[in-house]
Coordinates of C-alpha atoms in Angstrom, one line a residue:
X1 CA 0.0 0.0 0.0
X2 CA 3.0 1.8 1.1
X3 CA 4.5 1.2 -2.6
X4 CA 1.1 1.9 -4.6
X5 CA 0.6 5.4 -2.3
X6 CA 4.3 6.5 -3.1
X7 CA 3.8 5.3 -6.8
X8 CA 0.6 7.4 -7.3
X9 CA 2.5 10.5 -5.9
X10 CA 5.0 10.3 -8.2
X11 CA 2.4 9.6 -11.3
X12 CA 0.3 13.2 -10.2
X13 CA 3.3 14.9 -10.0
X14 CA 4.1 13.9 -13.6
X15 CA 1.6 14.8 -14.8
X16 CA 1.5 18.3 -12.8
X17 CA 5.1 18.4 -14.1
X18 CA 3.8 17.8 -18.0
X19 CA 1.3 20.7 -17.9
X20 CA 3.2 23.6 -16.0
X21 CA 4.7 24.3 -19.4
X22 CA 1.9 25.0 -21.2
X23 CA 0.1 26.9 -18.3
X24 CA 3.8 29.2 -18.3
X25 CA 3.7 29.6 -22.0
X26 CA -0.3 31.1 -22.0
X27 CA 1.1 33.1 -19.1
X28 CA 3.9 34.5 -21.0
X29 CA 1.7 34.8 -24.3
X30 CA -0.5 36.8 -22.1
X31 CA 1.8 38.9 -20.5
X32 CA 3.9 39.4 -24.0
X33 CA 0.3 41.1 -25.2
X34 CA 0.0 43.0 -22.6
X35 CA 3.5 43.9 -23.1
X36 CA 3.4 44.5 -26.9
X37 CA -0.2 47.4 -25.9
X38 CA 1.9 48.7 -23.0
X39 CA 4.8 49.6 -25.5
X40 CA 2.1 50.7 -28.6
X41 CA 0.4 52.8 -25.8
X42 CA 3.6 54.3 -24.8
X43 CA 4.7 55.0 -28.5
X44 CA 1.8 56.8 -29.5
X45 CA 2.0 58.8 -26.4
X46 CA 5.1 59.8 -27.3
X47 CA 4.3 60.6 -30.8
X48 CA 2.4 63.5 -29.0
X49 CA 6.0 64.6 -27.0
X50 CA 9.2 66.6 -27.9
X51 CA 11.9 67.3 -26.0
X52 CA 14.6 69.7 -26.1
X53 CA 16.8 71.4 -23.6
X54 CA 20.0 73.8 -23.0
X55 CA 22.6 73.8 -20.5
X56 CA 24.9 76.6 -20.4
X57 CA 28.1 76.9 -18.0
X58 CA 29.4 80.8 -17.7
X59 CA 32.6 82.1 -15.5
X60 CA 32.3 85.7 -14.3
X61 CA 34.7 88.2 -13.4
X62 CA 33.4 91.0 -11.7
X63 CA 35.3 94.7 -10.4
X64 CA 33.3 97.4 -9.3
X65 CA 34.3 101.0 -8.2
X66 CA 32.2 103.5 -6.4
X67 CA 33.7 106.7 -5.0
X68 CA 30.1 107.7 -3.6
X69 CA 27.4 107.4 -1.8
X70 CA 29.2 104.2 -0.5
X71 CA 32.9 103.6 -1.6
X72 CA 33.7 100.5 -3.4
X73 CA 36.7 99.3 -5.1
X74 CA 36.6 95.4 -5.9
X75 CA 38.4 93.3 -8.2
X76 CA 38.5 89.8 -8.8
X77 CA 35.1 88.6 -7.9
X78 CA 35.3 85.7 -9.8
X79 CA 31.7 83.1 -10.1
X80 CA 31.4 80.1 -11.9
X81 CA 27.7 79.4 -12.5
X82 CA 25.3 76.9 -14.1
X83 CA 22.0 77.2 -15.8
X84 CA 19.9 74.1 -16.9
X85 CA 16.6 74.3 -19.1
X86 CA 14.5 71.0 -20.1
X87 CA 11.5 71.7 -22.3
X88 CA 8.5 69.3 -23.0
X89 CA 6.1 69.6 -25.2
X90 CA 2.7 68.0 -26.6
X91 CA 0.9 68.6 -29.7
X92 CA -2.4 66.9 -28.6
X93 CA -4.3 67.7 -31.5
X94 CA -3.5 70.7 -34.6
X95 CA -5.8 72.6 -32.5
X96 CA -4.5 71.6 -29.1
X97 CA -0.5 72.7 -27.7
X98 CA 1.4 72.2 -24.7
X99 CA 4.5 74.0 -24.2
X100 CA 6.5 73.9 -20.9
X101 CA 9.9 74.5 -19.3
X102 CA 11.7 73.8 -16.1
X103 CA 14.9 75.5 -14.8
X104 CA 17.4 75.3 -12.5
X105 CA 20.4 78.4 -12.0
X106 CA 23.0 78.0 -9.2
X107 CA 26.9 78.8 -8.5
X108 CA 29.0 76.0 -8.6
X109 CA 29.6 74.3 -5.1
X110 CA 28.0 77.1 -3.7
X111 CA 29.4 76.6 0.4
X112 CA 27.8 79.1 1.9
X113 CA 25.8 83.0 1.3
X114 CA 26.4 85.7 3.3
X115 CA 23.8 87.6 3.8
X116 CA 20.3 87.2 2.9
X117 CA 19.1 84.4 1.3
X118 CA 15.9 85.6 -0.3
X119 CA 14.8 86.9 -3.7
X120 CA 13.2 90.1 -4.7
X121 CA 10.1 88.3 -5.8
X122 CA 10.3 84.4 -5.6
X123 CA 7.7 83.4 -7.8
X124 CA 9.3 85.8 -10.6
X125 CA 12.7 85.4 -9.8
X126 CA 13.4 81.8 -8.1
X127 CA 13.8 80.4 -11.8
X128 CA 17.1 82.5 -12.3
X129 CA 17.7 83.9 -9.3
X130 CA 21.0 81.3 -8.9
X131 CA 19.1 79.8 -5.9
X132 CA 20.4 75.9 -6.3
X133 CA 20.1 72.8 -7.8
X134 CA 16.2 73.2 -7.4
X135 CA 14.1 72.6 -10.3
X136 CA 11.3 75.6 -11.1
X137 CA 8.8 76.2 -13.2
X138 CA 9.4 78.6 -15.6
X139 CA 7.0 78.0 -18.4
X140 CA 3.6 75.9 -19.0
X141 CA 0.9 77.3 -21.1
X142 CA -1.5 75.9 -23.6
X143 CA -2.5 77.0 -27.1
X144 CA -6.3 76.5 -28.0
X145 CA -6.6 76.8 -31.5
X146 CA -10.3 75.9 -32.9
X147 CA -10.3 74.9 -36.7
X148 CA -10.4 77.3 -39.4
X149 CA -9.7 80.5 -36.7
X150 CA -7.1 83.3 -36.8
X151 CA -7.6 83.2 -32.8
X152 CA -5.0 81.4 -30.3
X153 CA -5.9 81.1 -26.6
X154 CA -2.9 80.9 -24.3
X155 CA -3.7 80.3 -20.8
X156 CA -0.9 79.3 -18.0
X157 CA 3.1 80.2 -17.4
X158 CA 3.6 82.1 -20.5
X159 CA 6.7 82.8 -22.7
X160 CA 7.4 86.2 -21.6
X161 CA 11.4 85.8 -21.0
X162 CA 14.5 85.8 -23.5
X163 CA 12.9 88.3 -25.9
X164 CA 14.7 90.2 -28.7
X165 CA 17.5 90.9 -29.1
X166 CA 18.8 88.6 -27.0
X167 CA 18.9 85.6 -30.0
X168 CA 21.6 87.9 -31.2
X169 CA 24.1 87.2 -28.6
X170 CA 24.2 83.2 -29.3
X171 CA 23.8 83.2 -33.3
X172 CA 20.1 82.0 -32.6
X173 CA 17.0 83.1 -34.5
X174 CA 14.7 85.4 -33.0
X175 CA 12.9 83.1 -29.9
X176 CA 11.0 85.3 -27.2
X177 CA 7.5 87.1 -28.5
X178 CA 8.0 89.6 -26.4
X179 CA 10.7 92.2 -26.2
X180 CA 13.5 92.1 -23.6
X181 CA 12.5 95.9 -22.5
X182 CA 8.8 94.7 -22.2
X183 CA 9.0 91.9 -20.0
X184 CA 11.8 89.8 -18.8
X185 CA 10.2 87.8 -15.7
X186 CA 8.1 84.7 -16.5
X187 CA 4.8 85.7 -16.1
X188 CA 1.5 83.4 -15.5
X189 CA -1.7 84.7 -17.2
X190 CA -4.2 84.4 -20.2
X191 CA -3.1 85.6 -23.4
X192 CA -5.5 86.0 -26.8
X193 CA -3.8 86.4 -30.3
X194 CA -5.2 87.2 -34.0
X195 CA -3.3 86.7 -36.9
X196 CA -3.8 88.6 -40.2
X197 CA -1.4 87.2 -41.7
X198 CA -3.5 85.8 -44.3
X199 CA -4.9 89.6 -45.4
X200 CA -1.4 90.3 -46.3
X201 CA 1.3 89.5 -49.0
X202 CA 3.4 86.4 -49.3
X203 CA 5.5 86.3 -46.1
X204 CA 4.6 88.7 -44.4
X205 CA 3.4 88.3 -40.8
X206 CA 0.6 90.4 -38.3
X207 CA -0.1 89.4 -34.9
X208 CA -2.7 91.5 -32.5
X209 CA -2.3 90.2 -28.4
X210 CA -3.8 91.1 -25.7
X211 CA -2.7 89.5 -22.5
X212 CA -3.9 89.3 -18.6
X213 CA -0.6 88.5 -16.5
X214 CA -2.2 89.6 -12.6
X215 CA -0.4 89.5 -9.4
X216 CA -1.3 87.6 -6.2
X217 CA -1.6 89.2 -3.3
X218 CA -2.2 86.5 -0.8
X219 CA -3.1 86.4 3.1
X220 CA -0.8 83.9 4.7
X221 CA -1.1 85.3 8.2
X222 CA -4.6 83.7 9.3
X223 CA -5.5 80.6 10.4
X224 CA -4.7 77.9 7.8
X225 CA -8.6 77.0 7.8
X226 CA -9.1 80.1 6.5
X227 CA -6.3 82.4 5.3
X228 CA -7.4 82.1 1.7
X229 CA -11.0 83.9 2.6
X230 CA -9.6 86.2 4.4
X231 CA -9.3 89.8 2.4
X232 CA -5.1 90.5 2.2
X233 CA -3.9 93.3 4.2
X234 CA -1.9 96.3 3.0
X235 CA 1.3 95.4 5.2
X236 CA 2.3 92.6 8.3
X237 CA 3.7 93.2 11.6
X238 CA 5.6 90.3 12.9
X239 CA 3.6 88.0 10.3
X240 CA 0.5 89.4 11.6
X241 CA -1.6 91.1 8.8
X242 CA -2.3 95.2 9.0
X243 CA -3.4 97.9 7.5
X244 CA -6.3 98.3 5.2
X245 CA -7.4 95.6 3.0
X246 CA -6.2 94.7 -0.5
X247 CA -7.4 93.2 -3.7
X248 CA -6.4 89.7 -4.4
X249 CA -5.9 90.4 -7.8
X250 CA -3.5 93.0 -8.4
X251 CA -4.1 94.2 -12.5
X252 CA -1.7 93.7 -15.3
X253 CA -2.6 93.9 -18.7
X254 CA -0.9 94.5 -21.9
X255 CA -1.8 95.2 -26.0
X256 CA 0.3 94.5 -28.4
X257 CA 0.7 94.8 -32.2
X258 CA 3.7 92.6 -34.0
X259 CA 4.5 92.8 -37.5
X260 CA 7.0 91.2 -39.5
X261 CA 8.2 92.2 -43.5
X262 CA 10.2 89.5 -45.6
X263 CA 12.4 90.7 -47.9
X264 CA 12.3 94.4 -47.8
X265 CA 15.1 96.5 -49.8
X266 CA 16.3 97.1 -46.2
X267 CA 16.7 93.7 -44.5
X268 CA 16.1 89.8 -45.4
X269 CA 13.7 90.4 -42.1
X270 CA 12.4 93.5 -40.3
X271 CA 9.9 93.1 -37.4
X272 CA 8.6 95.7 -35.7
X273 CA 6.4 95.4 -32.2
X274 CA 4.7 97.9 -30.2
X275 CA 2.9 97.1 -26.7
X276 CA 2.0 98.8 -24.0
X277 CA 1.3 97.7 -20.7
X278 CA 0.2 98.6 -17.3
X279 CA -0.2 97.3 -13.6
X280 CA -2.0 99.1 -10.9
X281 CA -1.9 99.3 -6.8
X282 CA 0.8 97.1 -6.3
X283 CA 1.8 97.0 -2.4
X284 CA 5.0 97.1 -0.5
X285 CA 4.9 95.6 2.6
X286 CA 7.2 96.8 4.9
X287 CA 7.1 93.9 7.8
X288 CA 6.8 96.2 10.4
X289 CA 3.1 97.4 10.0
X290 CA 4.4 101.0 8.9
X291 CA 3.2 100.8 5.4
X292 CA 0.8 102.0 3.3
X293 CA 3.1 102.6 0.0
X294 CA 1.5 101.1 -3.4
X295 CA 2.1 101.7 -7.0
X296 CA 1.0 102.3 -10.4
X297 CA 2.9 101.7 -13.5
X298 CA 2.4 102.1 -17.0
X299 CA 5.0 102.1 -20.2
X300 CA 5.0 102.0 -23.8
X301 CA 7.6 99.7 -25.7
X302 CA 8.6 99.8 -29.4
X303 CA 11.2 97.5 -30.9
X304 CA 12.5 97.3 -34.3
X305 CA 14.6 94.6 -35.5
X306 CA 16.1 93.7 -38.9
X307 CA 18.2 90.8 -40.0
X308 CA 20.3 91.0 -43.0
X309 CA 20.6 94.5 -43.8
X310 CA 21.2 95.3 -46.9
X311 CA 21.1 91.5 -47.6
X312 CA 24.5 91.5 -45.7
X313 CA 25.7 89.8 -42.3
X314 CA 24.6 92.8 -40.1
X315 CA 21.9 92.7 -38.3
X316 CA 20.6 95.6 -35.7
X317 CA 17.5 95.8 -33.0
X318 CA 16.5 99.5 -31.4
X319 CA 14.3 99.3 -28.2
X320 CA 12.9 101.8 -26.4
X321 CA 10.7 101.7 -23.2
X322 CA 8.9 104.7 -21.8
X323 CA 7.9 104.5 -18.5
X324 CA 5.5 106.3 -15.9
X325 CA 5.3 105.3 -12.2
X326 CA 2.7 106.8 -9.5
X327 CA 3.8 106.5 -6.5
X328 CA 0.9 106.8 -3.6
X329 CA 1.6 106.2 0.3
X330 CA 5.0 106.2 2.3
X331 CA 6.3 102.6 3.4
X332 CA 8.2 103.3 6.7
X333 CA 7.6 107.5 7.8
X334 CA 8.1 111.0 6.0
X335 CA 10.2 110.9 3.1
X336 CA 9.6 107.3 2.1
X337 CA 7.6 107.0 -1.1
X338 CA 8.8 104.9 -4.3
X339 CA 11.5 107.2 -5.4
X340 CA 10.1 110.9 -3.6
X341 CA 10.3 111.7 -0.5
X342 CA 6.1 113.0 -1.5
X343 CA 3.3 110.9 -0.4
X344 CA 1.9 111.2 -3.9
X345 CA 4.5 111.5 -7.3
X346 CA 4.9 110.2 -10.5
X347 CA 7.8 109.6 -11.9
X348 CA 8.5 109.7 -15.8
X349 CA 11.8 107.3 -17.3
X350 CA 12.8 105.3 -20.5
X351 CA 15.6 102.5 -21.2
X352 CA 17.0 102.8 -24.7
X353 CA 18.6 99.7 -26.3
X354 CA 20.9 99.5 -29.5
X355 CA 22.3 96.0 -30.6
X356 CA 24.3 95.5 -33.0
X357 CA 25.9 92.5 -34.5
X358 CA 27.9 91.6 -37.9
X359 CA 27.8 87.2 -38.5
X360 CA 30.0 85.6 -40.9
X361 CA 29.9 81.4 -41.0
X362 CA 29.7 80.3 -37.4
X363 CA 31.2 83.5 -36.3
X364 CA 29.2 86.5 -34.7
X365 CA 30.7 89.7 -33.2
X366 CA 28.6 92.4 -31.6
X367 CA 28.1 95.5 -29.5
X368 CA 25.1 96.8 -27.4
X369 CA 24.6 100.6 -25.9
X370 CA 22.3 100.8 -23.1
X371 CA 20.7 104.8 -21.6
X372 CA 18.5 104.3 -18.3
X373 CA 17.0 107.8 -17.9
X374 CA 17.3 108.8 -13.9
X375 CA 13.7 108.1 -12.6
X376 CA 13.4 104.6 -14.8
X377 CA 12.0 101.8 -14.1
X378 CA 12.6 98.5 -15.6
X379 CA 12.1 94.8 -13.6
X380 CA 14.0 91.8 -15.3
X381 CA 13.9 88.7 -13.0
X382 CA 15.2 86.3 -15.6
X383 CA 18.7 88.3 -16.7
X384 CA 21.4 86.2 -18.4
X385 CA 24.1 88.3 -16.2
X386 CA 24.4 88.6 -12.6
X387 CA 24.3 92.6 -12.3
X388 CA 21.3 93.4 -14.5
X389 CA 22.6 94.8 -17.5
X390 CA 19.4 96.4 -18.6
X391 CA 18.3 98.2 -14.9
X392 CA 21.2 100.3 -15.3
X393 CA 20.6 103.9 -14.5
X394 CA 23.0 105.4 -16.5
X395 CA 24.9 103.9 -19.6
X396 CA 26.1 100.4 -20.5
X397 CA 28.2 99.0 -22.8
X398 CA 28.7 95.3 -23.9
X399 CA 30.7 93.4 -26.4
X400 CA 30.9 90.0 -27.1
X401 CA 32.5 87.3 -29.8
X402 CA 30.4 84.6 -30.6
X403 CA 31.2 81.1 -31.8
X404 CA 29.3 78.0 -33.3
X405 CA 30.9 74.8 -32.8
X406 CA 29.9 71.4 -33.2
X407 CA 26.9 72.5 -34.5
X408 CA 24.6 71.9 -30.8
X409 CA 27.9 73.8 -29.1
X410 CA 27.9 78.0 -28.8
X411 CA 31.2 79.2 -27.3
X412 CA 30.8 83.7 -26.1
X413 CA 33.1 85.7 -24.3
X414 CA 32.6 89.4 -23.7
X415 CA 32.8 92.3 -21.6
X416 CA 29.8 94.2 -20.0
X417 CA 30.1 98.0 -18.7
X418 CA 28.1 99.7 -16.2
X419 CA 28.0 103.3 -15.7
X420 CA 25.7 103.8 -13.2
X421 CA 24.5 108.1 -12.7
X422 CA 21.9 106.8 -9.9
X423 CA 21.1 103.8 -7.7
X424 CA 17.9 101.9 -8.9
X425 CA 14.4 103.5 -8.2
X426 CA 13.6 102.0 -4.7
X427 CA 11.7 103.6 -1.8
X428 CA 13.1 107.4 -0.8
X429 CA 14.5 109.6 -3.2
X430 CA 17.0 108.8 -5.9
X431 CA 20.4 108.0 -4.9
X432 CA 22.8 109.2 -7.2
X433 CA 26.0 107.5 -7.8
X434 CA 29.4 107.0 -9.5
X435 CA 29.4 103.4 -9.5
X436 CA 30.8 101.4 -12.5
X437 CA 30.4 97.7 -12.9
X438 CA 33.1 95.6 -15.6
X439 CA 32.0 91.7 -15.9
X440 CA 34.1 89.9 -18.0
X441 CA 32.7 85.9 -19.3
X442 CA 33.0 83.2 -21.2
X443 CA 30.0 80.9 -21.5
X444 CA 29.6 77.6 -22.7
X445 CA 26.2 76.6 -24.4
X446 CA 24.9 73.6 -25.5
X447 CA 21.8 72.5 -27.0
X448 CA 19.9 69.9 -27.6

């Protein structure tokens, strides 16, 4: 009995043994399926993707010199820094886009920061504000395009950095729809664009824009229940909110025409843009419950820029940005509005702009001139440079020798000159000064 039970074992596990084959292989033919849809799902998923990127290495060398209001006289400030940008984007449908960007800026090994380790404005500025090897947001936006329309609806983190001329300085065509002297900060917001360009001749180009970029003034003193229904407040004391109450929504809006010529006896290309834009009642909190200061601005930008004058190698942008700012309230006692010493002024400003550059092969050498009236204002969060080229009060110079190699590989070195006449607009009166900033670099720029 012993034999026959042993004997019968060994027969069932046989036959066990015979059909586990055939049970793996219908597993693995089921799983290869499942599989084989996995990858097709994932292809055609990524039929709707592209991906590019740029990552660009840049040494600085800084010397500043200041007789007065505060005496200065640095050299060698050298800075190694890094800037990495990874863009993804979906084309969901013809009528359907989505574009977006993240970025990371930092100092190499950076051991410590003296000082303060904040940013003017973080959700403007974190993205370049050389703040680490975080990654930010600096652009996600849709375009809604409905068939057989001249409208585009843009809604979300919009392209509103890296405008012209600044495809000039790495031999690149033009990139940013907006100019530098317009906006320079990535800003979130609605955007609505008609195109004409089918009303005019072969080539030519006409976009109309109007765009809805607010500001968010947010309580974050109340109780976490309920700090989002509770109205903002003018300034904080100690974290507390105080003062009178604010709107949530803090106004910016902008128009804008753009127009581009092909082939004119002039250029290969001439474009021409003019916007205007304004923002109203922005607050200043001082943190100490002392402030009631806001502000009004308003500017008017042109921009001309044309590529291959004369059907030649030069090509030349002019901006020009005039400016008006109200100031209204003091921030911290007499003597403390936004650039007065008045509790109520406006102050009037422009930023001029010449680039110039001549390109041969994979060789580019160029020059830009830069006037910032006294009273000017002009906020650029995403700069390419670490002293802020273009919110010079005064006069700036910059050269730079540009070189294409390896096709993907852009190799610039230059020199940038500050001569300041004043210190920025900030709250109190104009500070004048006799500061000069030199920064030469060498950058290294890769795309791909």
């Amino acid at each position: 009995m012993k034999f026959l039970s042993l004997f019968s074992t060994l027969i069932a596990s046989l036959v066990c043994g015979a059909q586990e084959p055939a049970v793996t292989t219908a597993t693995m033919s089921a799983k290869s399926v499942e599989q084989r849809l996995a990858e097709l799902e994932a292809n055609q998923s990524l039929n709707y993707f592209s991906f590019s990127g740029t990552l660009v290495s840049t040494y600085d060398d800084l010397e500043v010199n200041e007789t007065y209001p505060n005496p200065k006289d640095y050299k060698a400030l050298d800075y190694l820094r890094l800037r990495f940008s990874l863009n993804a984007d979906a084309e969901v449908s013809p009528q359907i886009r989505v574009f977006s960007r993240t970025t990371a800026t930092k100092f190499f090994n950076k051991w410590r920061q003296a000082g303060s380790d904040g940013v003017f404005n973080e959700d403007l500025d974190v993205a370049y504000g050389n703040t680490g090897s975080q990654i930010f947001l600096e652009r996600a936006y849709v375009d809604l395009s409905p068939n057989g329309s001249f409208w585009t609806l843009s809604v979300g983190r919009l392209p509103t950095v890296h405008g012209s001329p600044t495809n000039f300085w790495d031999l690149r065509s033009r990139m940013g729809t907006y100019p530098l002297l317009v906006y320079n900060s990535p800003l979130d917001g609605v955007a609505l664009t008609y195109r004409l360009d089918s009303y005019l001749p072969d080539g030519n180009q006409w976009a109309l824009r109007g765009l809805y970029t607010p500001f968010s003034d947010v309580n974050g003193g109340a109780a976490l229940q309920s700090e989002y229904v509770t109205p903002p407040k003018a300034d904080t004391n100690a974290g507390t909110p105080v003062g009178v109450t604010t709107n949530t929504l803090v106004d910016l809006f902008s128009l804008q025409s753009d127009y581009v010529w092909k082939n004119l006896n002039i250029a290969d290309e001439t474009g021409f843009i003019l916007q205007y834009y304004q923002f109203s009642n922005l607050p200043f909190s001082s943190g100490a419950g002392t402030s009631n200061l806001s502000i009004l601005s308003r500017a008017i930008v042109a921009s001309i820029e044309l590529l291959g004058v004369n059907r030649g190698g030069f090509d030349v942008s002019l901006s020009y940005n005039y400016n008006e700012t109200e100031s209204n309230g003091l921030f911290s006692g007499p003597g403390t509005g936004f650039g007065t010493t008045k509790d109520h002024d406006t102050l009037q400003g422009h930023v001029a702009l010449l680039s110039v550059r001549y390109r041969r092969d994979s060789w580019a050498a160029g020059y830009e001139w830069l006037e910032g009236s006294k009273n000017s204002v002009y906020f650029s969060a995403a700069a390419e440079d670490l002293t802020h080229f273009c919110r010079t009060n005064g006069t700036g110079h910059h050269i730079y020798l540009a070189k294409k190699w390896m096709e993907f590989v852009t190799v610039r070195g230059g020199l940038r000159i500050q001569q300041y006449s004043n210190l920025p607009v900030f709250v109190g009166p104009v500070v004048p000064t006799d500061r000069e900033v030199k920064t030469m670099y060498l950058s290294l720029r890769t795309d791909f």
